[in-house]
Short mmCIF file of C-alpha atoms in Angstrom, two decimals:
data_model
loop_
_atom_site.label_atom_id
_atom_site.label_comp_id
_atom_site.label_asym_id
_atom_site.label_seq_id
_atom_site.Cartn_x
_atom_site.Cartn_y
_atom_site.Cartn_z
CA UNK H 51 83.99 -170.81 -102.35
CA UNK H 52 83.30 -167.07 -102.16
CA UNK H 53 80.46 -165.88 -104.38
CA UNK H 54 80.47 -162.46 -106.01
CA UNK H 55 77.64 -159.92 -105.90
CA UNK H 56 77.18 -156.63 -107.74
CA UNK H 57 74.51 -153.93 -107.82
CA UNK H 58 73.35 -151.87 -110.80
CA UNK H 59 75.18 -148.53 -110.46
CA UNK H 60 72.02 -146.41 -110.68
CA UNK H 61 71.22 -146.48 -106.96
CA UNK H 62 71.23 -143.31 -104.88
CA UNK H 63 74.75 -142.93 -103.32
CA UNK H 64 73.07 -142.38 -99.94
CA UNK H 65 72.21 -146.10 -99.99
CA UNK H 66 75.79 -147.27 -100.60
CA UNK H 67 76.43 -148.28 -96.95
CA UNK H 68 73.03 -150.00 -97.02
CA UNK H 69 74.16 -152.42 -99.73
CA UNK H 70 77.22 -153.46 -97.68
CA UNK H 71 75.03 -154.02 -94.61
CA UNK H 72 72.60 -156.00 -96.77
CA UNK H 73 75.44 -158.19 -98.03
CA UNK H 74 76.50 -158.94 -94.45
CA UNK H 75 72.90 -159.84 -93.57
CA UNK H 76 72.57 -162.08 -96.63
CA UNK H 77 75.80 -163.98 -95.88
CA UNK H 78 74.46 -164.84 -92.43
CA UNK H 79 71.03 -165.76 -93.80
CA UNK H 80 72.34 -168.29 -96.32
CA UNK H 81 75.59 -169.20 -94.56
CA UNK H 82 77.79 -168.55 -97.59
CA UNK H 83 80.64 -166.05 -98.08
CA UNK H 84 79.69 -163.31 -100.58
CA UNK H 85 81.90 -160.48 -101.80
CA UNK H 86 80.15 -157.28 -102.85
CA UNK H 87 81.73 -155.39 -105.75
CA UNK H 88 80.25 -152.01 -106.69
CA UNK H 89 80.90 -150.00 -109.85
CA UNK H 90 80.61 -146.30 -110.61
CA UNK H 91 79.50 -146.77 -114.20
CA UNK H 92 77.52 -149.19 -116.33
CA UNK H 93 80.24 -149.86 -118.87
CA UNK H 94 82.85 -151.27 -116.48
CA UNK H 95 80.20 -153.27 -114.65
CA UNK H 96 78.89 -154.70 -117.92
CA UNK H 97 82.41 -155.75 -118.90
CA UNK H 98 82.80 -157.60 -115.58
CA UNK H 99 79.38 -159.24 -116.05
CA UNK H 100 80.36 -160.39 -119.54
CA UNK H 101 83.45 -162.03 -118.01
CA UNK H 102 81.04 -164.02 -115.80
CA UNK H 103 82.55 -162.76 -112.56
CA UNK H 104 79.24 -162.56 -110.66
CA UNK H 105 76.88 -165.03 -109.03
CA UNK H 106 74.36 -162.54 -107.69
CA UNK H 107 73.32 -159.36 -109.51
CA UNK H 108 70.82 -156.69 -108.54
CA UNK H 109 70.16 -155.81 -112.16
CA UNK H 110 68.40 -153.02 -113.97
CA UNK H 111 65.85 -154.28 -116.55
CA UNK H 112 68.26 -153.72 -119.43
CA UNK H 113 71.03 -155.89 -117.97
CA UNK H 114 68.45 -158.41 -116.70
CA UNK H 115 67.58 -159.23 -120.32
CA UNK H 116 71.15 -160.32 -121.06
CA UNK H 117 71.69 -162.10 -117.73
CA UNK H 118 68.50 -164.18 -117.99
CA UNK H 119 68.41 -164.90 -121.71
CA UNK H 120 72.15 -165.34 -122.36
CA UNK H 121 73.90 -166.07 -119.06
CA UNK H 122 71.47 -168.49 -117.39
CA UNK H 123 70.60 -166.25 -114.43
CA UNK H 124 67.24 -166.74 -112.70
CA UNK H 125 65.08 -164.13 -110.93
CA UNK H 126 64.76 -164.25 -107.15
CA UNK H 127 63.17 -161.08 -105.76
CA UNK H 128 62.37 -157.49 -106.72
CA UNK H 129 61.56 -154.42 -104.59
CA UNK H 130 57.91 -154.49 -103.51
CA UNK H 131 55.78 -151.90 -105.29
CA UNK H 132 58.74 -150.14 -106.91
CA UNK H 133 58.63 -149.83 -110.69
CA UNK H 134 61.37 -148.13 -112.72
CA UNK H 135 60.01 -144.93 -114.18
CA UNK H 136 61.79 -142.05 -115.87
CA UNK H 137 61.38 -138.28 -116.05
CA UNK H 138 62.22 -135.91 -118.89
CA UNK H 139 62.89 -132.55 -117.25
CA UNK H 140 63.61 -129.05 -118.51
CA UNK H 141 64.78 -125.80 -116.92
CA UNK H 142 61.90 -124.21 -115.00
CA UNK H 143 61.92 -121.27 -117.44
CA UNK H 144 61.88 -123.44 -120.57
CA UNK H 145 59.18 -122.35 -123.05
CA UNK H 146 58.27 -126.03 -123.63
CA UNK H 147 55.03 -126.96 -121.91
CA UNK H 148 54.65 -130.41 -123.51
CA UNK H 149 56.78 -132.85 -125.48
CA UNK H 150 55.45 -131.67 -128.84
CA UNK H 151 56.80 -128.15 -128.14
CA UNK H 152 60.38 -129.45 -128.34
CA UNK H 153 62.55 -129.05 -131.45
CA UNK H 154 64.24 -132.06 -133.03
CA UNK H 155 67.78 -130.68 -132.51
CA UNK H 156 67.52 -130.24 -128.74
CA UNK H 157 70.59 -130.64 -126.52
CA UNK H 158 70.01 -133.66 -124.26
CA UNK H 159 72.02 -134.46 -121.15
CA UNK H 160 71.82 -137.88 -119.53
CA UNK H 161 73.76 -140.45 -117.55
CA UNK H 162 74.73 -143.70 -119.27
CA UNK H 163 71.83 -145.52 -117.52
CA UNK H 164 70.48 -147.61 -120.43
CA UNK H 165 66.91 -148.02 -119.10
CA UNK H 166 66.39 -144.37 -118.40
CA UNK H 167 67.83 -143.31 -121.73
CA UNK H 168 65.62 -145.78 -123.58
CA UNK H 169 62.44 -144.77 -121.75
CA UNK H 170 63.13 -141.05 -122.17
CA UNK H 171 63.94 -141.31 -125.88
CA UNK H 172 60.61 -143.14 -126.34
CA UNK H 173 58.83 -140.30 -124.53
CA UNK H 174 60.40 -137.82 -126.97
CA UNK H 175 59.19 -139.65 -130.10
CA UNK H 176 56.00 -137.53 -130.40
CA UNK H 177 58.35 -134.58 -131.07
CA UNK H 178 60.29 -136.56 -133.74
CA UNK H 179 63.44 -136.34 -131.60
CA UNK H 180 65.82 -139.21 -132.39
CA UNK H 181 69.36 -140.20 -131.43
CA UNK H 182 70.43 -138.77 -134.77
CA UNK H 183 68.57 -135.46 -134.57
CA UNK H 184 69.45 -134.56 -130.98
CA UNK H 185 72.81 -133.64 -129.49
CA UNK H 186 73.30 -136.06 -126.60
CA UNK H 187 75.94 -135.57 -123.91
CA UNK H 188 76.70 -137.85 -120.98
CA UNK H 189 77.44 -137.08 -117.32
CA UNK H 190 78.43 -139.44 -114.51
CA UNK H 191 75.61 -138.59 -112.08
CA UNK H 192 72.06 -137.25 -112.08
CA UNK H 193 73.20 -134.26 -110.01
CA UNK H 194 75.57 -133.31 -112.83
CA UNK H 195 72.73 -133.77 -115.33
CA UNK H 196 70.59 -131.39 -113.26
CA UNK H 197 73.38 -128.81 -112.97
CA UNK H 198 73.94 -128.77 -116.71
CA UNK H 199 70.22 -128.08 -117.25
CA UNK H 200 70.26 -125.32 -114.65
CA UNK H 201 73.29 -123.68 -116.29
CA UNK H 202 71.45 -123.71 -119.61
CA UNK H 203 74.07 -125.94 -121.24
CA UNK H 204 71.37 -128.48 -122.17
CA UNK H 205 67.67 -128.19 -123.04
CA UNK H 206 66.43 -131.58 -121.79
CA UNK H 207 67.63 -133.85 -118.97
CA UNK H 208 66.88 -137.54 -118.41
CA UNK H 209 66.34 -138.84 -114.86
CA UNK H 210 65.37 -142.03 -113.08
CA UNK H 211 62.20 -140.91 -111.28
CA UNK H 212 63.30 -141.94 -107.79
CA UNK H 213 66.63 -140.20 -108.29
CA UNK H 214 64.89 -137.02 -109.45
CA UNK H 215 62.75 -137.08 -106.30
CA UNK H 216 65.95 -137.44 -104.23
CA UNK H 217 67.55 -134.28 -105.73
CA UNK H 218 67.81 -131.43 -103.22
CA UNK H 219 64.98 -128.90 -103.09
CA UNK H 220 67.37 -126.18 -104.26
CA UNK H 221 68.11 -128.12 -107.45
CA UNK H 222 64.54 -129.28 -108.08
CA UNK H 223 63.22 -125.71 -107.77
CA UNK H 224 65.24 -124.83 -110.87
CA UNK H 225 63.82 -127.71 -112.90
CA UNK H 226 60.41 -128.77 -114.22
CA UNK H 227 59.34 -132.33 -115.15
CA UNK H 228 57.98 -132.19 -118.71
CA UNK H 229 56.79 -135.77 -118.84
CA UNK H 230 57.15 -138.85 -116.67
CA UNK H 231 56.72 -142.44 -117.74
CA UNK H 232 53.83 -144.60 -116.53
CA UNK H 233 55.00 -148.01 -117.66
CA UNK H 234 54.49 -149.79 -114.30
CA UNK H 235 55.85 -153.12 -115.53
CA UNK H 236 59.62 -152.56 -115.55
CA UNK H 237 61.68 -152.95 -112.41
CA UNK H 238 65.07 -153.94 -111.03
CA UNK H 239 65.44 -157.57 -110.07
CA UNK H 240 67.86 -159.63 -107.98
CA UNK H 241 69.19 -162.52 -110.07
CA UNK H 242 71.27 -165.57 -109.16
CA UNK H 243 73.73 -167.10 -111.58
CA UNK H 244 74.38 -170.79 -112.35
CA UNK H 245 77.08 -171.24 -109.62
CA UNK H 246 74.67 -170.06 -106.88
CA UNK H 247 71.43 -171.42 -108.37
CA UNK H 248 71.27 -174.22 -105.77
CA UNK H 249 70.73 -171.51 -103.12
CA UNK H 250 67.92 -169.74 -104.97
CA UNK H 251 65.11 -171.04 -102.75
CA UNK H 252 66.76 -170.11 -99.48
CA UNK H 253 67.77 -166.67 -100.77
CA UNK H 254 64.22 -166.05 -102.01
CA UNK H 255 62.61 -167.21 -98.77
CA UNK H 256 65.03 -165.24 -96.59
CA UNK H 257 64.61 -162.00 -98.55
CA UNK H 258 60.84 -162.25 -98.98
CA UNK H 259 60.38 -162.32 -95.20
CA UNK H 260 63.22 -160.05 -94.08
CA UNK H 261 60.97 -156.97 -93.73
CA UNK H 262 58.93 -158.87 -91.14
CA UNK H 263 61.99 -159.46 -88.96
CA UNK H 264 63.26 -156.89 -86.50
CA UNK H 265 66.82 -156.63 -87.87
CA UNK H 266 65.90 -157.33 -91.48
CA UNK H 267 63.36 -154.51 -91.67
CA UNK H 268 65.99 -151.82 -91.05
CA UNK H 269 68.41 -153.48 -93.46
CA UNK H 270 65.95 -153.51 -96.38
CA UNK H 271 64.80 -149.95 -95.65
CA UNK H 272 68.42 -148.82 -95.93
CA UNK H 273 68.26 -149.88 -99.59
CA UNK H 274 65.50 -147.34 -100.25
CA UNK H 275 62.43 -149.57 -100.32
CA UNK H 276 60.15 -151.33 -97.84
CA UNK H 277 60.38 -155.01 -98.70
CA UNK H 278 61.50 -157.61 -101.23
CA UNK H 279 58.90 -159.58 -103.18
CA UNK H 280 59.48 -163.07 -104.61
CA UNK H 281 59.54 -163.06 -108.42
CA UNK H 282 58.55 -165.96 -110.66
CA UNK H 283 60.49 -166.82 -113.80
CA UNK H 284 57.54 -166.03 -116.11
CA UNK H 285 57.06 -162.58 -114.55
CA UNK H 286 60.63 -161.71 -115.44
CA UNK H 287 60.35 -163.32 -118.88
CA UNK H 288 57.35 -161.03 -119.53
CA UNK H 289 59.35 -157.97 -118.46
CA UNK H 290 62.16 -159.06 -120.77
CA UNK H 291 59.71 -159.46 -123.66
CA UNK H 292 58.56 -155.95 -122.92
CA UNK H 293 62.14 -154.68 -122.89
CA UNK H 294 62.71 -156.47 -126.21
CA UNK H 295 59.84 -154.59 -127.80
CA UNK H 296 61.16 -151.28 -126.47
CA UNK H 297 64.74 -151.93 -127.57
CA UNK H 298 63.62 -153.16 -130.98
CA UNK H 299 63.72 -149.84 -132.86
CA UNK D 194 32.52 -160.95 -132.12
CA UNK D 195 29.51 -158.78 -131.30
CA UNK D 196 28.59 -155.88 -133.58
CA UNK D 197 29.01 -152.39 -132.15
CA UNK D 198 25.81 -150.65 -131.09
CA UNK D 199 24.90 -147.03 -131.90
CA UNK D 200 24.04 -146.44 -128.23
CA UNK D 201 27.75 -146.71 -127.35
CA UNK D 202 28.83 -144.14 -129.95
CA UNK D 203 29.59 -140.54 -129.05
CA UNK D 204 28.56 -138.02 -131.75
CA UNK D 205 28.06 -138.40 -135.51
CA UNK D 206 29.19 -141.67 -137.02
CA UNK D 207 29.51 -143.68 -140.19
CA UNK D 208 28.89 -147.38 -140.56
CA UNK D 209 31.30 -150.01 -141.87
CA UNK D 210 31.44 -153.79 -142.01
CA UNK D 211 34.79 -155.37 -141.21
CA UNK D 212 35.70 -158.78 -142.53
CA UNK D 213 38.44 -160.55 -140.60
CA UNK D 214 40.96 -163.15 -141.76
CA UNK D 215 38.98 -165.95 -140.07
CA UNK D 216 35.97 -165.14 -142.26
CA UNK D 217 33.92 -163.51 -139.47
CA UNK D 218 32.34 -160.07 -139.89
CA UNK D 219 31.55 -157.20 -137.57
CA UNK D 220 29.44 -154.09 -138.00
CA UNK D 221 31.27 -151.06 -136.57
CA UNK D 222 30.39 -147.38 -136.14
CA UNK D 223 33.14 -144.86 -136.60
CA UNK D 224 33.48 -141.21 -135.59
CA UNK D 225 36.15 -138.63 -136.36
CA UNK D 226 36.94 -138.08 -132.68
CA UNK D 227 40.61 -138.70 -131.88
CA UNK D 228 41.86 -139.51 -128.37
CA UNK D 229 45.68 -139.19 -128.37
CA UNK D 230 47.68 -141.43 -126.04
CA UNK D 231 48.75 -139.35 -123.03
CA UNK D 232 52.51 -138.62 -122.96
CA UNK D 233 54.61 -141.17 -121.10
CA UNK D 234 52.12 -144.04 -121.38
CA UNK D 235 52.71 -147.47 -122.91
CA UNK D 236 49.81 -149.66 -123.97
CA UNK D 237 50.68 -153.30 -123.32
CA UNK D 238 48.87 -156.50 -124.17
CA UNK D 239 49.61 -160.18 -124.60
CA UNK D 240 47.81 -162.74 -126.70
CA UNK D 241 47.95 -166.49 -127.14
CA UNK D 242 49.39 -167.88 -130.41
CA UNK D 243 45.96 -167.43 -132.07
CA UNK D 244 45.78 -163.70 -131.24
CA UNK D 245 43.28 -164.03 -128.37
CA UNK D 246 43.92 -161.42 -125.66
CA UNK D 247 45.24 -162.88 -122.39
CA UNK D 248 46.55 -159.74 -120.64
CA UNK D 249 46.02 -155.97 -120.89
CA UNK D 250 47.45 -153.15 -118.81
CA UNK D 251 45.55 -150.16 -117.43
CA UNK D 252 46.53 -147.91 -120.34
CA UNK D 253 45.13 -150.47 -122.81
CA UNK D 254 41.81 -150.53 -120.96
CA UNK D 255 41.59 -146.74 -120.72
CA UNK D 256 42.49 -146.08 -124.37
CA UNK D 257 40.23 -148.80 -125.80
CA UNK D 258 37.18 -147.74 -123.80
CA UNK D 259 36.31 -151.36 -123.02
CA UNK D 260 36.25 -152.98 -119.59
CA UNK D 261 39.08 -155.42 -118.91
CA UNK D 262 36.64 -158.32 -118.63
CA UNK D 263 35.30 -157.48 -122.12
CA UNK D 264 38.81 -157.67 -123.58
CA UNK D 265 40.24 -160.86 -122.06
CA UNK D 266 39.39 -163.85 -124.24
CA UNK D 267 38.47 -161.92 -127.41
CA UNK D 268 40.56 -161.56 -130.59
CA UNK D 269 42.97 -158.62 -130.64
CA UNK D 270 41.23 -157.44 -133.82
CA UNK D 271 38.47 -156.01 -131.59
CA UNK D 272 40.51 -152.80 -132.05
CA UNK D 273 40.60 -153.01 -135.88
CA UNK D 274 39.62 -149.71 -137.53
CA UNK D 275 38.08 -149.78 -141.03
CA UNK D 276 40.64 -147.21 -142.24
CA UNK D 277 43.43 -149.75 -141.68
CA UNK D 278 44.28 -151.77 -144.79
CA UNK D 279 44.17 -155.56 -144.45
CA UNK D 280 47.66 -155.65 -145.99
CA UNK D 281 49.17 -154.09 -142.84
CA UNK D 282 47.87 -156.90 -140.63
CA UNK D 283 48.80 -159.54 -143.17
CA UNK D 284 52.37 -158.23 -142.98
CA UNK D 285 52.20 -158.22 -139.16
CA UNK D 286 51.13 -161.86 -138.93
CA UNK D 287 53.52 -163.08 -141.63
CA UNK D 288 56.39 -161.36 -139.78
CA UNK D 289 55.66 -162.56 -136.23
CA UNK D 290 54.85 -166.10 -137.36
CA UNK D 291 58.43 -166.27 -138.67
CA UNK D 292 59.57 -165.44 -135.12
CA UNK D 293 60.49 -161.85 -136.02
CA UNK D 294 59.52 -158.50 -134.48
CA UNK D 295 57.01 -156.28 -136.27
CA UNK D 296 56.73 -152.49 -136.09
CA UNK D 297 54.16 -150.24 -137.61
CA UNK D 298 51.76 -147.35 -137.23
CA UNK D 299 48.22 -148.42 -136.46
CA UNK D 300 44.90 -146.58 -136.20
CA UNK D 301 42.88 -148.29 -133.48
CA UNK D 302 39.12 -148.23 -133.01
CA UNK D 303 37.69 -147.36 -129.60
CA UNK D 304 34.50 -148.75 -128.13
CA UNK D 305 32.89 -145.29 -128.51
CA UNK D 306 33.65 -145.20 -132.26
CA UNK D 307 36.59 -142.79 -131.88
CA UNK D 308 40.19 -143.65 -132.71
CA UNK D 309 43.79 -143.36 -131.53
CA UNK D 310 47.03 -143.75 -133.45
CA UNK D 311 49.85 -145.85 -132.06
CA UNK D 312 53.33 -146.94 -132.98
CA UNK D 313 53.08 -150.67 -132.33
CA UNK D 314 55.75 -153.31 -131.77
CA UNK D 315 54.78 -156.97 -131.65
CA UNK D 316 57.15 -159.74 -130.63
CA UNK D 317 56.72 -163.50 -130.38
CA UNK D 318 57.15 -164.91 -126.85
CA UNK D 319 59.38 -167.96 -127.03
CA UNK D 320 59.91 -170.24 -124.00
CA UNK D 321 62.19 -173.29 -124.29
CA UNK D 322 61.97 -172.95 -128.05
CA UNK D 323 58.16 -172.96 -128.08
CA UNK D 324 55.86 -170.10 -129.08
CA UNK D 325 53.50 -169.32 -126.19
CA UNK D 326 52.01 -166.07 -127.50
CA UNK D 327 52.75 -162.51 -128.53
CA UNK D 328 53.45 -159.28 -126.64
CA UNK D 329 52.41 -155.97 -128.13
CA UNK D 330 53.55 -152.57 -126.90
CA UNK D 331 52.04 -149.41 -128.35
CA UNK D 332 53.18 -145.85 -127.83
CA UNK D 333 52.40 -142.33 -128.94
CA UNK D 334 53.67 -141.49 -132.44
CA UNK D 335 54.45 -138.02 -133.78
CA UNK D 336 51.95 -136.12 -135.94
CA UNK D 337 54.32 -136.26 -138.90
CA UNK D 338 54.50 -140.07 -138.72
CA UNK D 339 50.72 -140.30 -138.46
CA UNK D 340 50.33 -138.17 -141.61
CA UNK D 341 52.77 -140.41 -143.48
CA UNK D 342 50.86 -143.52 -142.37
CA UNK D 343 47.50 -142.01 -143.33
CA UNK D 344 48.80 -141.22 -146.82
CA UNK D 345 50.29 -144.70 -147.25
CA UNK D 346 47.25 -146.60 -145.96
CA UNK D 347 44.90 -144.61 -148.20
CA UNK D 348 46.75 -146.09 -151.19
CA UNK D 349 46.44 -149.66 -149.84
CA UNK D 350 42.67 -149.69 -149.26
#
């Protein structure tokens, strides 16, 4: 039986080859055939997830809530020391110096990344900006979000922090972070589904030590972080409780 | 819970005695000094089913003014400010005990007698159908929401 694996679409495109190499490494480590299926957008991936096509998902915190609580997935590992944080940025010449300087009817540009959108909308609450008061437009990538801000077609842009840091210097020079989140408790997590649950222990053990192995170290670094860390069920349940409170508006 | 001591208070203060739902009392000293939550922060805590604190994050510690070891194991009402009406907390507990989420604006008391306003969300933590505690997340509200809450709570005192 071939198992199916997918990755939350919010990773930096530079790491795309890294995920294919990782999948090859993982197949050897657990001696099972795994097919990696990547998506360009959250909506089509979410549809495939709802059809229960996947056995292994590197999920953003938003999707992790559904996969764990409704689909019987269990957490395996997460990136060591890497929390998901978001940045609300403006054009470098924007008169806004802090969130409370923003008007309620600002033009917001964002990707359809649900975590980033949620975190950034929370950060705008002190200015009374809501989904109803603002004009929100969506772009496929963070580079397009940045370009729209630079062209003055939007007042505020939402970014995943690590993706903002990966923007070119030329682009970042035209922008200014207005506020960045310091939540520290929300992160992506690799989950296994019911059909692959019998392999959870070996996957967890293999990934938790791969950074200490000569070949494995390079493979994990090509995903944009240094190491995987084993995650306990309760740790993920806590993160999901946290997500529940944030989504509960 | 121990009474507050004037030595810990920064600036001019007034005195109040809080009576909690469990019948206990606490003498508190209150100043008019506000410390707003810094932008981008979330204050996170967990309690057991009885409301005893079991976990706090760094933002909780910094905003409350207490040390982490002073917070773990004490009732969450260590943050209760005398300007908050008892009715608000009654509503909170009645809601979460039914297994539902609660939202509201809360004025919290700091160790130094000052205060900070939060928009709080509390949810019950259910594992295998059993309540194991509550998670609370608090974030920075807007000035307009704070004014609305102040006006409402003044009528409920």
